[in-house]
Every structure is written in C-alpha cells, then in structure tokens.
Coordinates of C-alpha atoms and ligand atoms in Angstrom, one line a residue:
M1 CA -13.5 -101.4 -74.0
Q2 CA -12.8 -99.8 -70.8
R3 CA -9.4 -100.5 -68.5
V4 CA -9.4 -99.8 -64.8
N5 CA -6.8 -100.2 -62.4
V6 CA -7.1 -101.7 -58.9
N7 CA -4.5 -101.7 -56.4
G8 CA -2.1 -102.5 -59.7
V9 CA -4.7 -105.1 -60.9
E10 CA -5.6 -104.2 -64.9
L11 CA -9.1 -105.0 -65.2
F12 CA -10.3 -104.8 -69.1
K13 CA -14.0 -104.5 -68.9
S14 CA -16.5 -106.1 -71.5
A15 CA -13.4 -107.2 -73.2
F16 CA -15.3 -110.4 -75.0
S17 CA -18.3 -110.2 -76.5
L18 CA -21.6 -112.2 -76.1
P19 CA -21.2 -114.1 -78.9
E20 CA -17.4 -114.9 -77.6
Q21 CA -18.5 -115.5 -74.3
T22 CA -20.6 -118.3 -75.5
A23 CA -18.0 -120.1 -77.8
L24 CA -15.7 -120.0 -74.5
R25 CA -18.4 -121.0 -72.5
D26 CA -18.7 -124.1 -74.7
D27 CA -15.0 -124.8 -74.8
L28 CA -14.9 -124.6 -70.8
R29 CA -18.1 -127.1 -71.0
A30 CA -16.1 -129.7 -73.3
I31 CA -13.1 -129.2 -70.6
A32 CA -15.2 -130.1 -67.8
R33 CA -16.8 -133.2 -69.7
A34 CA -13.3 -134.6 -70.4
A35 CA -11.8 -133.7 -66.5
P36 CA -14.9 -133.6 -64.2
M37 CA -15.0 -130.8 -62.0
F38 CA -14.5 -131.6 -58.1
S39 CA -14.5 -130.1 -54.7
P40 CA -10.8 -129.6 -53.4
V41 CA -10.5 -130.1 -49.7
T42 CA -8.6 -127.1 -48.1
R43 CA -5.8 -128.1 -45.6
W44 CA -7.9 -127.9 -43.0
G45 CA -10.1 -130.3 -44.3
K46 CA -12.6 -128.6 -45.3
P47 CA -14.3 -128.8 -49.1
M48 CA -14.0 -125.4 -50.9
S49 CA -17.5 -123.8 -51.9
V50 CA -16.0 -123.5 -55.4
R51 CA -15.7 -126.1 -58.1
M52 CA -12.8 -126.3 -60.2
T53 CA -10.9 -128.5 -63.1
S54 CA -8.3 -127.8 -65.0
A55 CA -6.7 -127.8 -68.7
G56 CA -2.9 -128.0 -69.7
K57 CA 0.2 -129.6 -68.0
Y58 CA -0.8 -129.0 -64.8
G59 CA -4.1 -128.6 -62.3
W60 CA -4.6 -126.9 -59.3
Y61 CA -5.1 -129.2 -56.6
S62 CA -5.4 -129.0 -52.8
D63 CA -6.2 -131.6 -49.7
R64 CA -5.1 -132.2 -46.5
R65 CA -1.6 -132.2 -47.5
G66 CA -1.8 -128.9 -49.1
Y67 CA -2.1 -126.7 -52.3
R68 CA -0.3 -127.6 -55.0
Y69 CA -0.2 -128.4 -58.9
I70 CA -0.3 -131.9 -59.9
D71 CA 0.0 -133.5 -63.8
R72 CA -3.1 -135.5 -63.5
H73 CA -7.0 -135.1 -62.8
P74 CA -7.6 -136.5 -59.3
S75 CA -9.1 -139.8 -61.3
G76 CA -6.2 -140.6 -62.7
G77 CA -6.7 -139.3 -66.3
D78 CA -4.5 -136.6 -68.4
W79 CA -5.8 -133.0 -68.2
P80 CA -7.3 -131.9 -71.5
P81 CA -5.3 -129.5 -73.5
I82 CA -6.0 -125.7 -73.3
P83 CA -7.8 -124.6 -76.1
E84 CA -6.3 -122.2 -79.1
S85 CA -8.8 -119.8 -78.2
I86 CA -8.0 -119.6 -74.8
L87 CA -4.1 -119.5 -75.3
K88 CA -5.1 -116.8 -77.8
I89 CA -6.0 -114.3 -75.0
W90 CA -3.1 -115.1 -73.1
S91 CA -1.4 -113.9 -76.3
D92 CA -3.3 -111.0 -76.2
Y93 CA -3.3 -110.3 -73.1
S94 CA -0.3 -111.5 -71.0
E95 CA 3.0 -109.7 -72.8
A96 CA 4.5 -113.1 -72.2
D97 CA 7.0 -114.7 -74.2
R98 CA 6.0 -118.2 -73.1
M99 CA 2.8 -120.3 -72.8
P100 CA 1.0 -121.3 -69.9
D101 CA 1.1 -124.7 -68.2
C102 CA -2.1 -124.3 -66.4
C103 CA -5.6 -123.1 -67.1
L104 CA -7.6 -123.7 -63.7
I105 CA -11.3 -123.1 -64.3
N106 CA -13.0 -122.1 -61.1
H107 CA -17.1 -122.7 -60.8
Y108 CA -19.3 -120.4 -58.2
T109 CA -22.8 -121.6 -57.8
E110 CA -24.9 -119.9 -55.6
G111 CA -23.4 -118.9 -52.3
A112 CA -20.0 -119.4 -53.5
K113 CA -16.5 -117.6 -52.3
M114 CA -13.0 -117.7 -52.3
G115 CA -11.3 -116.2 -49.4
L116 CA -8.6 -113.8 -49.4
H117 CA -5.5 -115.5 -50.3
Q118 CA -2.0 -115.0 -52.3
D119 CA -1.1 -117.4 -55.6
C120 CA 2.1 -118.9 -54.6
D121 CA 2.4 -122.3 -55.7
E122 CA 3.7 -121.4 -59.1
A123 CA 8.0 -121.5 -59.4
D124 CA 8.3 -118.2 -60.9
F125 CA 6.0 -114.9 -59.8
S126 CA 7.6 -112.6 -62.6
W127 CA 5.1 -114.2 -64.8
P128 CA 1.8 -113.0 -64.9
V129 CA -1.3 -114.4 -64.6
V130 CA -4.6 -113.8 -66.8
S131 CA -8.4 -113.9 -65.7
V132 CA -11.5 -114.3 -67.6
S133 CA -14.7 -113.9 -65.8
L134 CA -18.0 -115.8 -67.5
G135 CA -21.5 -115.9 -66.0
D136 CA -22.7 -114.0 -62.8
E137 CA -21.2 -111.2 -61.7
A138 CA -18.4 -111.3 -58.9
L139 CA -17.7 -109.1 -55.9
F140 CA -13.6 -109.4 -56.2
R141 CA -11.4 -107.9 -53.2
V142 CA -7.5 -107.2 -54.1
G143 CA -5.1 -105.8 -51.3
G144 CA -1.4 -105.7 -51.4
S145 CA 1.3 -108.3 -50.4
E146 CA 0.3 -108.7 -46.7
R147 CA -2.9 -110.1 -45.4
S148 CA -3.3 -106.5 -43.2
D149 CA -3.0 -104.2 -46.2
P150 CA -5.9 -102.4 -47.3
T151 CA -8.4 -103.8 -50.2
Q152 CA -10.1 -102.3 -53.0
S153 CA -13.2 -103.9 -54.2
V154 CA -14.9 -104.2 -57.8
W155 CA -17.3 -106.3 -59.6
L156 CA -16.5 -108.2 -62.1
A157 CA -18.7 -109.3 -64.7
S158 CA -18.9 -111.9 -67.9
G159 CA -16.5 -111.1 -70.5
D160 CA -14.1 -108.8 -67.9
V161 CA -10.2 -110.1 -68.3
V162 CA -8.1 -109.4 -65.7
V163 CA -4.0 -109.5 -66.0
I164 CA -2.4 -109.3 -62.7
G165 CA 1.8 -109.0 -62.5
G166 CA 4.5 -107.2 -61.5
A167 CA 4.2 -106.2 -57.8
A168 CA 0.2 -107.3 -58.0
R169 CA 1.4 -110.7 -58.4
L170 CA 1.6 -111.4 -54.9
A171 CA -1.3 -109.1 -53.6
F172 CA -3.9 -110.7 -51.5
H173 CA -7.4 -111.3 -53.5
G174 CA -10.7 -113.0 -53.2
I175 CA -14.2 -113.6 -54.2
D176 CA -16.6 -112.2 -51.6
R177 CA -20.1 -113.0 -53.3
I178 CA -21.7 -113.6 -56.6
K179 CA -24.7 -112.0 -57.6
F180 CA -26.3 -115.2 -58.3
G181 CA -28.8 -115.3 -61.4
S182 CA -27.4 -112.1 -62.8
S183 CA -26.3 -113.6 -65.9
R184 CA -28.1 -115.8 -68.4
L185 CA -24.8 -117.0 -70.2
L186 CA -24.3 -120.5 -67.9
E187 CA -27.5 -122.8 -67.7
G188 CA -28.6 -122.7 -64.1
G189 CA -26.9 -119.5 -63.4
G190 CA -23.3 -119.2 -61.4
R191 CA -20.1 -117.9 -62.5
I192 CA -17.1 -119.4 -64.0
N193 CA -13.6 -118.0 -63.9
I194 CA -10.6 -119.2 -65.6
T195 CA -7.2 -118.0 -64.6
L196 CA -3.9 -118.8 -67.0
R197 CA -1.1 -119.4 -65.4
V198 CA 3.1 -120.4 -65.8
V199 CA 3.9 -123.2 -63.4
D200 CA 7.4 -124.0 -63.7
A201 CA 10.3 -122.4 -63.3
Ligands
MD3_1 C1 -4.8 -110.9 -58.1 N1 -9.6 -116.7 -58.5 O1 -8.4 -119.3 -58.9 S1 -9.4 -114.6 -60.9 C2 -7.6 -117.9 -58.0 O2 -12.2 -115.1 -59.6 C3 -8.6 -116.9 -57.8 O3 -11.8 -117.4 -59.3 C4 -10.6 -115.6 -58.4 O4 -7.7 -116.1 -56.8 C5 -11.9 -116.0 -58.9 O5 -6.6 -118.5 -57.3 C6 -10.1 -114.4 -59.2 C7 -8.4 -112.9 -60.7 C8 -7.1 -113.2 -60.2 C9 -6.0 -114.3 -60.3 C10 -5.0 -114.1 -59.8 C11 -4.6 -113.1 -59.2 C12 -6.7 -112.0 -59.5 C13 -5.2 -112.1 -58.6 C14 -3.0 -113.2 -58.6 C15 -3.1 -112.1 -58.0 C16 -3.6 -110.9 -57.5
FE2 FE1 -6.4 -116.6 -56.9

C-alpha cells in the first residue's frame, strides 16, 4: 500500500485486495436493494448526474430546499444499517473514538461528475471523513478552504481509501470525470464511492 498526501488529504492506494473489493461491492449492492439509488436535485432544481443512497442513522439528501441529512429514505423507509465490514474500515482509518452516522454511497455512470464543493452539512468538522473508491478510475480534484485556492488532481482507483481530517476537512473538492469502463468490478462499468461521516454534534 502506497500513502500519498494531496493538499492535506491522505490517500492510501490499493488499500483493498480484489476479493475485499468484491465483498464490499456485494455489501453495497444489498444496501441499494433495501434503499434504492436516486438522483438528488440541486438547490437550483437540476438533477445531479451522480446517483446516491445511504446507510446508517442519516442519509444525505438534496432538493430545491437545499442540502441536508434526513433520517429516512425519500420513499419513507428506514436507511439500512451500516454493515460491519464498512464500520471496520472507519475503525481502521479514522482514528476517531466514535462511529459514523452516515455511509453515503455515490454511483457514477458514464459522464457523471461532481462539481467542486465543501462538505459542510455536518455539525462538527473536527471529525474526519473516510472514503473508499470502487470500480472505474476517477479524476479527483482537491483545493483549499477557499473556492479560489489552487487545486491538485489525482486519479482514484478501485480499492483506494481517502482520509480527510484537520484543515483539509473544509477543502473544496470534486470529481471531474471517470474513466468509464476502466475497471471490471462493477457489472456494466461505472464507479461507486462511499463516504463515512459523523453528522451529529
Ligand atoms: C476532501 N464524494 O460525497 S470522496 C461527497 O468520489 C464527495 O464521490 C467524492 O465529495 C466522490 O461529498 C469524493 C473523497 C472526499 C470526501 C470528502 C472530502 C474528499 C474530501 C471532504 C473534504 C475534502
Ligand atoms: Fe464531498
């Protein structure tokens, strides 16, 4: 495993073997069966190109009223629990002494991207965020705490872990594009990213 620092964000390349990635993929598939993926609508009324669902106490949601965490799937059902396999990743990488409230699952198909943004819908930015990438490679961009700060770009591959803490927690970041079809982990191609977050104070 190779460790790289990108503007204060810690990237662990190839943290997971192919069998481990396959098992995680299957755990995420089970979550998406219980809590189907949907396309959140931005506050400007435009559906995002990334499809999402969540597990845990809260799921991330957006519509014309804004970005927020909600305690039920938009269809009304409970969010499924975060699987043990994923809680173990948090324990192994976060160095935090509490468990996450949300496992957000982002699904990128051909052409999907995520514009430069800050993650600031959580109550306490002193908790880190831990992310795992699966499937197709993605061009990840990370800057500083001001939108105008210079950015660095790096490709995220299947099995990579990103840990965001300290000053980098409020860094602007986004996904410029994916290399569609670069991995065979997901049937039909595409990319899945999970982010583990503490939401409550
Ligand atoms: C850097 N997801 O869901 S994960 C998001 O690949 C999100 O789907 C991206 O940004 C994705 O909000 C990037 C890595 C990540 C997550 C949170 C961060 C990087 C971050 C917070 C601050 C700085
Ligand atoms: Fe983000």
